[in-house]
PDB file of C-alpha atoms in Angstrom:
ATOM      1  CA  ALA A   1      -0.821  11.282  13.833  1.00  0.00           C
ATOM      2  CA  GLN A   2      -3.334   9.610  11.596  1.00  0.00           C
ATOM      3  CA  THR A   3      -4.355   6.061  12.406  1.00  0.00           C
ATOM      4  CA  VAL A   4      -6.350   3.512  10.455  1.00  0.00           C
ATOM      5  CA  THR A   5      -8.036   0.618  12.245  1.00  0.00           C
ATOM      6  CA  GLN A   6      -9.396  -2.581  10.780  1.00  0.00           C
ATOM      7  CA  SER A   7     -11.016  -4.580  13.563  1.00  0.00           C
ATOM      8  CA  GLN A   8     -11.698  -7.756  11.568  1.00  0.00           C
ATOM      9  CA  PRO A   9      -8.488  -9.775  11.043  1.00  0.00           C
ATOM     10  CA  GLU A  10     -10.413 -12.424   9.096  1.00  0.00           C
ATOM     11  CA  MET A  11     -13.736 -12.637   7.294  1.00  0.00           C
ATOM     12  CA  SER A  12     -15.376 -15.279   5.161  1.00  0.00           C
ATOM     13  CA  VAL A  13     -18.228 -15.193   2.670  1.00  0.00           C
ATOM     14  CA  GLN A  14     -20.056 -17.673   0.508  1.00  0.00           C
ATOM     15  CA  GLU A  15     -19.595 -17.301  -3.207  1.00  0.00           C
ATOM     16  CA  ALA A  16     -22.278 -14.970  -4.703  1.00  0.00           C
ATOM     17  CA  GLU A  17     -23.085 -13.502  -1.287  1.00  0.00           C
ATOM     18  CA  THR A  18     -22.322 -10.009   0.038  1.00  0.00           C
ATOM     19  CA  VAL A  19     -19.704  -9.123   2.640  1.00  0.00           C
ATOM     20  CA  THR A  20     -18.782  -5.864   4.358  1.00  0.00           C
ATOM     21  CA  LEU A  21     -15.289  -5.064   5.628  1.00  0.00           C
ATOM     22  CA  SER A  22     -14.938  -2.396   8.307  1.00  0.00           C
ATOM     23  CA  CYS A  23     -12.447   0.430   8.642  1.00  0.00           C
ATOM     24  CA  THR A  24     -12.237   3.416  10.950  1.00  0.00           C
ATOM     25  CA  TYR A  25      -9.708   6.215  10.898  1.00  0.00           C
ATOM     26  CA  ASP A  26      -8.632   9.097  13.037  1.00  0.00           C
ATOM     27  CA  THR A  27      -7.554  12.446  11.646  1.00  0.00           C
ATOM     28  CA  SER A  28      -7.812  16.151  12.334  1.00  0.00           C
ATOM     29  CA  GLU A  29      -7.395  17.013   8.651  1.00  0.00           C
ATOM     30  CA  SER A  30     -10.286  18.173   6.475  1.00  0.00           C
ATOM     31  CA  ASP A  31      -8.659  17.357   3.128  1.00  0.00           C
ATOM     32  CA  TYR A  32      -7.973  13.652   2.784  1.00  0.00           C
ATOM     33  CA  TYR A  33      -8.606  10.568   0.688  1.00  0.00           C
ATOM     34  CA  LEU A  34      -9.445   7.001   1.581  1.00  0.00           C
ATOM     35  CA  PHE A  35      -8.710   3.813  -0.321  1.00  0.00           C
ATOM     36  CA  TRP A  36      -9.228   0.100  -0.262  1.00  0.00           C
ATOM     37  CA  TYR A  37      -6.400  -2.028  -1.623  1.00  0.00           C
ATOM     38  CA  LYS A  38      -6.471  -5.740  -2.297  1.00  0.00           C
ATOM     39  CA  GLN A  39      -3.415  -7.996  -1.940  1.00  0.00           C
ATOM     40  CA  PRO A  40      -3.881 -11.532  -3.288  1.00  0.00           C
ATOM     41  CA  PRO A  41      -1.304 -14.271  -2.628  1.00  0.00           C
ATOM     42  CA  SER A  42       0.728 -12.936  -5.553  1.00  0.00           C
ATOM     43  CA  ARG A  43       1.465 -10.009  -3.143  1.00  0.00           C
ATOM     44  CA  GLN A  44       0.616  -7.410  -5.821  1.00  0.00           C
ATOM     45  CA  MET A  45      -1.177  -4.449  -4.237  1.00  0.00           C
ATOM     46  CA  ILE A  46      -4.249  -3.577  -6.305  1.00  0.00           C
ATOM     47  CA  LEU A  47      -6.299  -0.422  -5.849  1.00  0.00           C
ATOM     48  CA  VAL A  48      -9.957  -1.380  -5.465  1.00  0.00           C
ATOM     49  CA  ILE A  49     -11.720   1.903  -4.795  1.00  0.00           C
ATOM     50  CA  ARG A  50     -11.092   5.479  -3.648  1.00  0.00           C
ATOM     51  CA  GLN A  51     -13.169   8.077  -1.808  1.00  0.00           C
ATOM     52  CA  GLU A  52     -12.514  11.799  -1.577  1.00  0.00           C
ATOM     53  CA  ALA A  53     -13.455  13.213   1.831  1.00  0.00           C
ATOM     54  CA  TYR A  54     -15.132  16.251   0.299  1.00  0.00           C
ATOM     55  CA  LYS A  55     -17.569  14.094  -1.665  1.00  0.00           C
ATOM     56  CA  GLN A  56     -20.748  13.069   0.104  1.00  0.00           C
ATOM     57  CA  GLN A  57     -21.627  10.446  -2.482  1.00  0.00           C
ATOM     58  CA  ASN A  58     -20.295   6.979  -1.763  1.00  0.00           C
ATOM     59  CA  ALA A  59     -17.900   5.612  -4.376  1.00  0.00           C
ATOM     60  CA  THR A  60     -18.794   2.512  -6.377  1.00  0.00           C
ATOM     61  CA  GLU A  61     -16.753   0.363  -8.744  1.00  0.00           C
ATOM     62  CA  ASN A  62     -18.771  -2.466 -10.244  1.00  0.00           C
ATOM     63  CA  ARG A  63     -19.354  -4.983  -7.409  1.00  0.00           C
ATOM     64  CA  PHE A  64     -17.422  -2.868  -4.897  1.00  0.00           C
ATOM     65  CA  SER A  65     -18.948   0.030  -3.001  1.00  0.00           C
ATOM     66  CA  VAL A  66     -18.134   1.974   0.132  1.00  0.00           C
ATOM     67  CA  ASN A  67     -20.148   3.367   3.005  1.00  0.00           C
ATOM     68  CA  PHE A  68     -18.358   6.589   3.927  1.00  0.00           C
ATOM     69  CA  GLN A  69     -19.525   8.098   7.218  1.00  0.00           C
ATOM     70  CA  LYS A  70     -17.389  11.207   7.619  1.00  0.00           C
ATOM     71  CA  ALA A  71     -18.663  12.281  11.034  1.00  0.00           C
ATOM     72  CA  ALA A  72     -18.129   8.801  12.427  1.00  0.00           C
ATOM     73  CA  LYS A  73     -14.797   8.471  10.574  1.00  0.00           C
ATOM     74  CA  SER A  74     -15.894   5.170   9.154  1.00  0.00           C
ATOM     75  CA  PHE A  75     -15.126   3.762   5.708  1.00  0.00           C
ATOM     76  CA  SER A  76     -16.461   0.262   5.053  1.00  0.00           C
ATOM     77  CA  LEU A  77     -16.155  -1.777   1.860  1.00  0.00           C
ATOM     78  CA  LYS A  78     -19.062  -3.836   0.544  1.00  0.00           C
ATOM     79  CA  ILE A  79     -18.373  -6.596  -1.953  1.00  0.00           C
ATOM     80  CA  SER A  80     -21.477  -7.850  -3.730  1.00  0.00           C
ATOM     81  CA  ASP A  81     -21.835 -11.137  -5.592  1.00  0.00           C
ATOM     82  CA  SER A  82     -18.538 -12.363  -4.128  1.00  0.00           C
ATOM     83  CA  GLN A  83     -16.298 -14.358  -6.433  1.00  0.00           C
ATOM     84  CA  LEU A  84     -13.480 -16.781  -5.704  1.00  0.00           C
ATOM     85  CA  GLY A  85     -11.058 -14.255  -7.160  1.00  0.00           C
ATOM     86  CA  ASP A  86     -12.011 -11.780  -4.452  1.00  0.00           C
ATOM     87  CA  ALA A  87     -10.146 -13.858  -1.879  1.00  0.00           C
ATOM     88  CA  ALA A  88      -7.271 -11.711  -0.667  1.00  0.00           C
ATOM     89  CA  MET A  89      -5.994  -9.484   2.108  1.00  0.00           C
ATOM     90  CA  TYR A  90      -7.811  -6.154   2.037  1.00  0.00           C
ATOM     91  CA  PHE A  91      -6.166  -3.008   3.362  1.00  0.00           C
ATOM     92  CA  CYS A  92      -7.867   0.264   4.167  1.00  0.00           C
ATOM     93  CA  ALA A  93      -5.600   3.284   3.607  1.00  0.00           C
ATOM     94  CA  TYR A  94      -5.626   7.011   4.289  1.00  0.00           C
ATOM     95  CA  VAL A  95      -3.716   9.919   2.809  1.00  0.00           C
ATOM     96  CA  SER A  96      -3.994  13.589   3.645  1.00  0.00           C
ATOM     97  CA  GLY A  97      -4.007  16.226   0.965  1.00  0.00           C
ATOM     98  CA  SER A  98      -0.829  17.737   2.339  1.00  0.00           C
ATOM     99  CA  ALA A  99       1.323  14.841   3.540  1.00  0.00           C
ATOM    100  CA  ARG A 100       0.849  12.460   0.580  1.00  0.00           C
ATOM    101  CA  GLN A 101       2.088   9.374   2.487  1.00  0.00           C
ATOM    102  CA  LEU A 102      -0.321   6.457   2.745  1.00  0.00           C
ATOM    103  CA  THR A 103      -1.194   5.105   6.177  1.00  0.00           C
ATOM    104  CA  PHE A 104      -2.480   1.534   6.085  1.00  0.00           C
ATOM    105  CA  GLY A 105      -4.699  -0.440   8.398  1.00  0.00           C
ATOM    106  CA  SER A 106      -3.671  -3.873   9.629  1.00  0.00           C
ATOM    107  CA  GLY A 107      -5.675  -5.686   6.976  1.00  0.00           C
ATOM    108  CA  THR A 108      -8.595  -8.121   6.756  1.00  0.00           C
ATOM    109  CA  GLN A 109      -8.049 -11.564   5.257  1.00  0.00           C
ATOM    110  CA  LEU A 110     -11.103 -12.431   3.152  1.00  0.00           C
ATOM    111  CA  THR A 111     -11.889 -16.047   2.327  1.00  0.00           C
ATOM    112  CA  VAL A 112     -14.500 -16.859  -0.306  1.00  0.00           C
ATOM    113  CA  LEU A 113     -16.147 -20.234   0.182  1.00  0.00           C
ATOM    114  CA  PRO A 114     -17.383 -22.144  -2.881  1.00  0.00           C
TER     115      PRO A 114
ATOM    116  CA  SER B   1      -2.234   3.705 -14.137  1.00  0.00           C
ATOM    117  CA  ALA B   2       1.538   3.321 -14.275  1.00  0.00           C
ATOM    118  CA  VAL B   3       3.279   0.027 -14.947  1.00  0.00           C
ATOM    119  CA  ILE B   4       5.913  -0.634 -12.298  1.00  0.00           C
ATOM    120  CA  SER B   5       8.547  -3.338 -12.276  1.00  0.00           C
ATOM    121  CA  GLN B   6      10.903  -4.401  -9.510  1.00  0.00           C
ATOM    122  CA  LYS B   7      14.102  -6.404  -9.583  1.00  0.00           C
ATOM    123  CA  PRO B   8      14.802  -8.870  -8.140  1.00  0.00           C
ATOM    124  CA  SER B   9      11.428 -10.458  -7.457  1.00  0.00           C
ATOM    125  CA  ARG B  10      12.960 -12.476  -4.639  1.00  0.00           C
ATOM    126  CA  ASP B  11      16.332 -13.196  -3.127  1.00  0.00           C
ATOM    127  CA  ILE B  12      17.922 -15.153  -0.321  1.00  0.00           C
ATOM    128  CA  CYS B  13      20.890 -13.367   1.247  1.00  0.00           C
ATOM    129  CA  GLN B  14      23.458 -14.011   3.943  1.00  0.00           C
ATOM    130  CA  ARG B  15      23.465 -11.863   7.054  1.00  0.00           C
ATOM    131  CA  GLY B  16      25.900  -8.967   6.926  1.00  0.00           C
ATOM    132  CA  THR B  17      25.565  -8.483   3.165  1.00  0.00           C
ATOM    133  CA  SER B  18      23.631  -5.824   1.223  1.00  0.00           C
ATOM    134  CA  LEU B  19      20.981  -6.043  -1.478  1.00  0.00           C
ATOM    135  CA  THR B  20      19.907  -3.336  -3.911  1.00  0.00           C
ATOM    136  CA  ILE B  21      16.326  -3.404  -5.165  1.00  0.00           C
ATOM    137  CA  GLN B  22      15.448  -1.608  -8.373  1.00  0.00           C
ATOM    138  CA  CYS B  23      12.128   0.031  -9.213  1.00  0.00           C
ATOM    139  CA  GLN B  24      11.336   1.078 -12.789  1.00  0.00           C
ATOM    140  CA  VAL B  25       8.230   2.993 -13.912  1.00  0.00           C
ATOM    141  CA  ASP B  26       6.968   3.272 -17.481  1.00  0.00           C
ATOM    142  CA  SER B  27       6.209   6.995 -17.156  1.00  0.00           C
ATOM    143  CA  GLN B  28       7.693   9.995 -15.409  1.00  0.00           C
ATOM    144  CA  VAL B  29       6.490  10.431 -11.845  1.00  0.00           C
ATOM    145  CA  THR B  30       7.347  12.969  -9.185  1.00  0.00           C
ATOM    146  CA  MET B  31       6.900  10.976  -6.028  1.00  0.00           C
ATOM    147  CA  MET B  32       8.084   7.426  -5.400  1.00  0.00           C
ATOM    148  CA  PHE B  33       7.764   5.551  -2.151  1.00  0.00           C
ATOM    149  CA  TRP B  34       9.387   2.520  -0.565  1.00  0.00           C
ATOM    150  CA  TYR B  35       7.483   0.266   1.835  1.00  0.00           C
ATOM    151  CA  ARG B  36       8.335  -2.742   3.951  1.00  0.00           C
ATOM    152  CA  GLN B  37       5.850  -5.501   4.663  1.00  0.00           C
ATOM    153  CA  GLN B  38       7.020  -7.883   7.349  1.00  0.00           C
ATOM    154  CA  PRO B  39       5.551 -11.415   7.367  1.00  0.00           C
ATOM    155  CA  GLY B  40       1.830 -11.329   8.103  1.00  0.00           C
ATOM    156  CA  GLN B  41       1.882  -7.571   8.655  1.00  0.00           C
ATOM    157  CA  SER B  42       0.655  -4.435   6.963  1.00  0.00           C
ATOM    158  CA  LEU B  43       2.753  -2.030   4.913  1.00  0.00           C
ATOM    159  CA  THR B  44       5.056   0.429   6.614  1.00  0.00           C
ATOM    160  CA  LEU B  45       6.507   3.399   4.771  1.00  0.00           C
ATOM    161  CA  ILE B  46      10.304   3.480   4.753  1.00  0.00           C
ATOM    162  CA  ALA B  47      10.900   6.682   2.812  1.00  0.00           C
ATOM    163  CA  THR B  48       9.698   9.035   0.123  1.00  0.00           C
ATOM    164  CA  ALA B  49      12.050   9.514  -2.835  1.00  0.00           C
ATOM    165  CA  ASN B  50      11.778  12.645  -4.941  1.00  0.00           C
ATOM    166  CA  GLN B  51      13.992  13.222  -7.933  1.00  0.00           C
ATOM    167  CA  GLY B  52      16.749  15.708  -7.322  1.00  0.00           C
ATOM    168  CA  SER B  53      16.546  15.712  -3.558  1.00  0.00           C
ATOM    169  CA  GLU B  54      17.465  13.536  -0.622  1.00  0.00           C
ATOM    170  CA  ALA B  55      14.955  10.892   0.372  1.00  0.00           C
ATOM    171  CA  THR B  56      12.766  11.628   3.375  1.00  0.00           C
ATOM    172  CA  TYR B  57      12.835   8.793   5.918  1.00  0.00           C
ATOM    173  CA  GLU B  58      10.096   7.821   8.331  1.00  0.00           C
ATOM    174  CA  SER B  59      10.683   7.366  12.015  1.00  0.00           C
ATOM    175  CA  GLY B  60      12.600   4.178  12.689  1.00  0.00           C
ATOM    176  CA  PHE B  61      14.342   4.077   9.313  1.00  0.00           C
ATOM    177  CA  VAL B  62      17.763   5.597   8.665  1.00  0.00           C
ATOM    178  CA  ILE B  63      19.750   6.352   5.545  1.00  0.00           C
ATOM    179  CA  ASP B  64      22.755   4.258   6.604  1.00  0.00           C
ATOM    180  CA  LYS B  65      20.580   1.152   6.740  1.00  0.00           C
ATOM    181  CA  PHE B  66      18.299   1.925   3.768  1.00  0.00           C
ATOM    182  CA  PRO B  67      20.096   4.210   1.310  1.00  0.00           C
ATOM    183  CA  ILE B  68      17.900   5.292  -1.584  1.00  0.00           C
ATOM    184  CA  SER B  69      18.777   6.718  -4.959  1.00  0.00           C
ATOM    185  CA  ARG B  70      16.462   8.547  -7.365  1.00  0.00           C
ATOM    186  CA  PRO B  71      18.547   9.490 -10.393  1.00  0.00           C
ATOM    187  CA  ASN B  72      15.621  10.349 -12.680  1.00  0.00           C
ATOM    188  CA  LEU B  73      11.834  10.489 -12.877  1.00  0.00           C
ATOM    189  CA  THR B  74      11.359   6.831 -13.820  1.00  0.00           C
ATOM    190  CA  PHE B  75      13.811   4.927 -11.617  1.00  0.00           C
ATOM    191  CA  SER B  76      14.771   4.423  -7.982  1.00  0.00           C
ATOM    192  CA  THR B  77      16.790   1.965  -5.924  1.00  0.00           C
ATOM    193  CA  LEU B  78      16.567   0.894  -2.291  1.00  0.00           C
ATOM    194  CA  THR B  79      19.539  -0.811  -0.667  1.00  0.00           C
ATOM    195  CA  VAL B  80      19.122  -2.930   2.448  1.00  0.00           C
ATOM    196  CA  SER B  81      22.512  -2.786   4.142  1.00  0.00           C
ATOM    197  CA  ASN B  82      24.241  -5.075   6.619  1.00  0.00           C
ATOM    198  CA  MET B  83      21.263  -7.384   6.604  1.00  0.00           C
ATOM    199  CA  SER B  84      20.017  -9.427   9.544  1.00  0.00           C
ATOM    200  CA  PRO B  85      17.200 -12.018   9.667  1.00  0.00           C
ATOM    201  CA  GLU B  86      14.914  -9.247  10.954  1.00  0.00           C
ATOM    202  CA  ASP B  87      15.151  -7.622   7.515  1.00  0.00           C
ATOM    203  CA  SER B  88      13.344 -10.566   5.954  1.00  0.00           C
ATOM    204  CA  SER B  89      10.297  -8.895   4.421  1.00  0.00           C
ATOM    205  CA  ILE B  90       8.605  -7.908   1.224  1.00  0.00           C
ATOM    206  CA  TYR B  91       9.829  -4.575  -0.075  1.00  0.00           C
ATOM    207  CA  LEU B  92       7.509  -2.638  -2.353  1.00  0.00           C
ATOM    208  CA  CYS B  93       7.906   0.535  -4.336  1.00  0.00           C
ATOM    209  CA  SER B  94       4.986   2.708  -5.331  1.00  0.00           C
ATOM    210  CA  VAL B  95       4.317   5.847  -7.308  1.00  0.00           C
ATOM    211  CA  GLU B  96       1.729   8.527  -6.872  1.00  0.00           C
ATOM    212  CA  ALA B  97      -0.705   8.873  -9.728  1.00  0.00           C
ATOM    213  CA  LEU B  98      -0.362  12.165 -11.597  1.00  0.00           C
ATOM    214  CA  GLY B  99      -2.931  14.653 -10.373  1.00  0.00           C
ATOM    215  CA  ALA B 100      -4.348  12.203  -7.853  1.00  0.00           C
ATOM    216  CA  TYR B 101      -3.542  10.879  -4.436  1.00  0.00           C
ATOM    217  CA  GLU B 102      -3.687   7.146  -4.909  1.00  0.00           C
ATOM    218  CA  GLN B 103      -0.537   5.115  -5.281  1.00  0.00           C
ATOM    219  CA  TYR B 104       0.239   2.267  -7.618  1.00  0.00           C
ATOM    220  CA  PHE B 105       2.533  -0.483  -6.493  1.00  0.00           C
ATOM    221  CA  GLY B 106       5.232  -2.638  -7.961  1.00  0.00           C
ATOM    222  CA  PRO B 107       5.033  -6.427  -7.584  1.00  0.00           C
ATOM    223  CA  GLY B 108       7.354  -6.420  -4.579  1.00  0.00           C
ATOM    224  CA  THR B 109      10.668  -8.056  -3.720  1.00  0.00           C
ATOM    225  CA  ARG B 110      10.599 -10.931  -1.258  1.00  0.00           C
ATOM    226  CA  LEU B 111      13.811 -10.893   0.764  1.00  0.00           C
ATOM    227  CA  THR B 112      14.914 -13.709   3.024  1.00  0.00           C
ATOM    228  CA  VAL B 113      18.003 -13.243   5.172  1.00  0.00           C
ATOM    229  CA  THR B 114      19.684 -16.351   6.582  1.00  0.00           C
TER     230      THR B 114
END
């Protein structure tokens, strides 16, 4: 079974600084996709960024970028120029190309300090 | 991305009763999913609902407790039956993006059972 591990229950960052959230996963599949979702207090799940396993290039979306290390099964999220609106719970998620069900990590609560 | 609505947004229910949660999507989608998020926890998949077929339940979830309907490609319902305080959670529906593997989520239903 696939597992997703987020080892940082809580993180904090100063406004305008950079923070990196960690995620590791375990799978025997070769075709899979990885995601970071954000859940603010409103509880709405928002897709932040996605990474296809077959792509070597790390995905970027504005201030958000990932460091995808396929051999190490690591998928970290870097948030640059942190803003107060970035404060939320962040979930790392995995889906295989065949199964289609998302498996979530336990989440990292990010606090942005003014 | 799809626009997803859920009704009700929150409810407080007595133990032993049932609640039906509705999920409406603004476009036709093949795969819909129902998740449970217990207080302070990550998301756990309850079942996958495909139109025209029986829902597929994950381990630990049974149809008698969580019956699901999927009458068409834009709508689904999840019923939480014979509720107990342990069913107090946020229930979220999601849809798979067409031609992709990411999922988009509804705003969730916060259920409290007293």
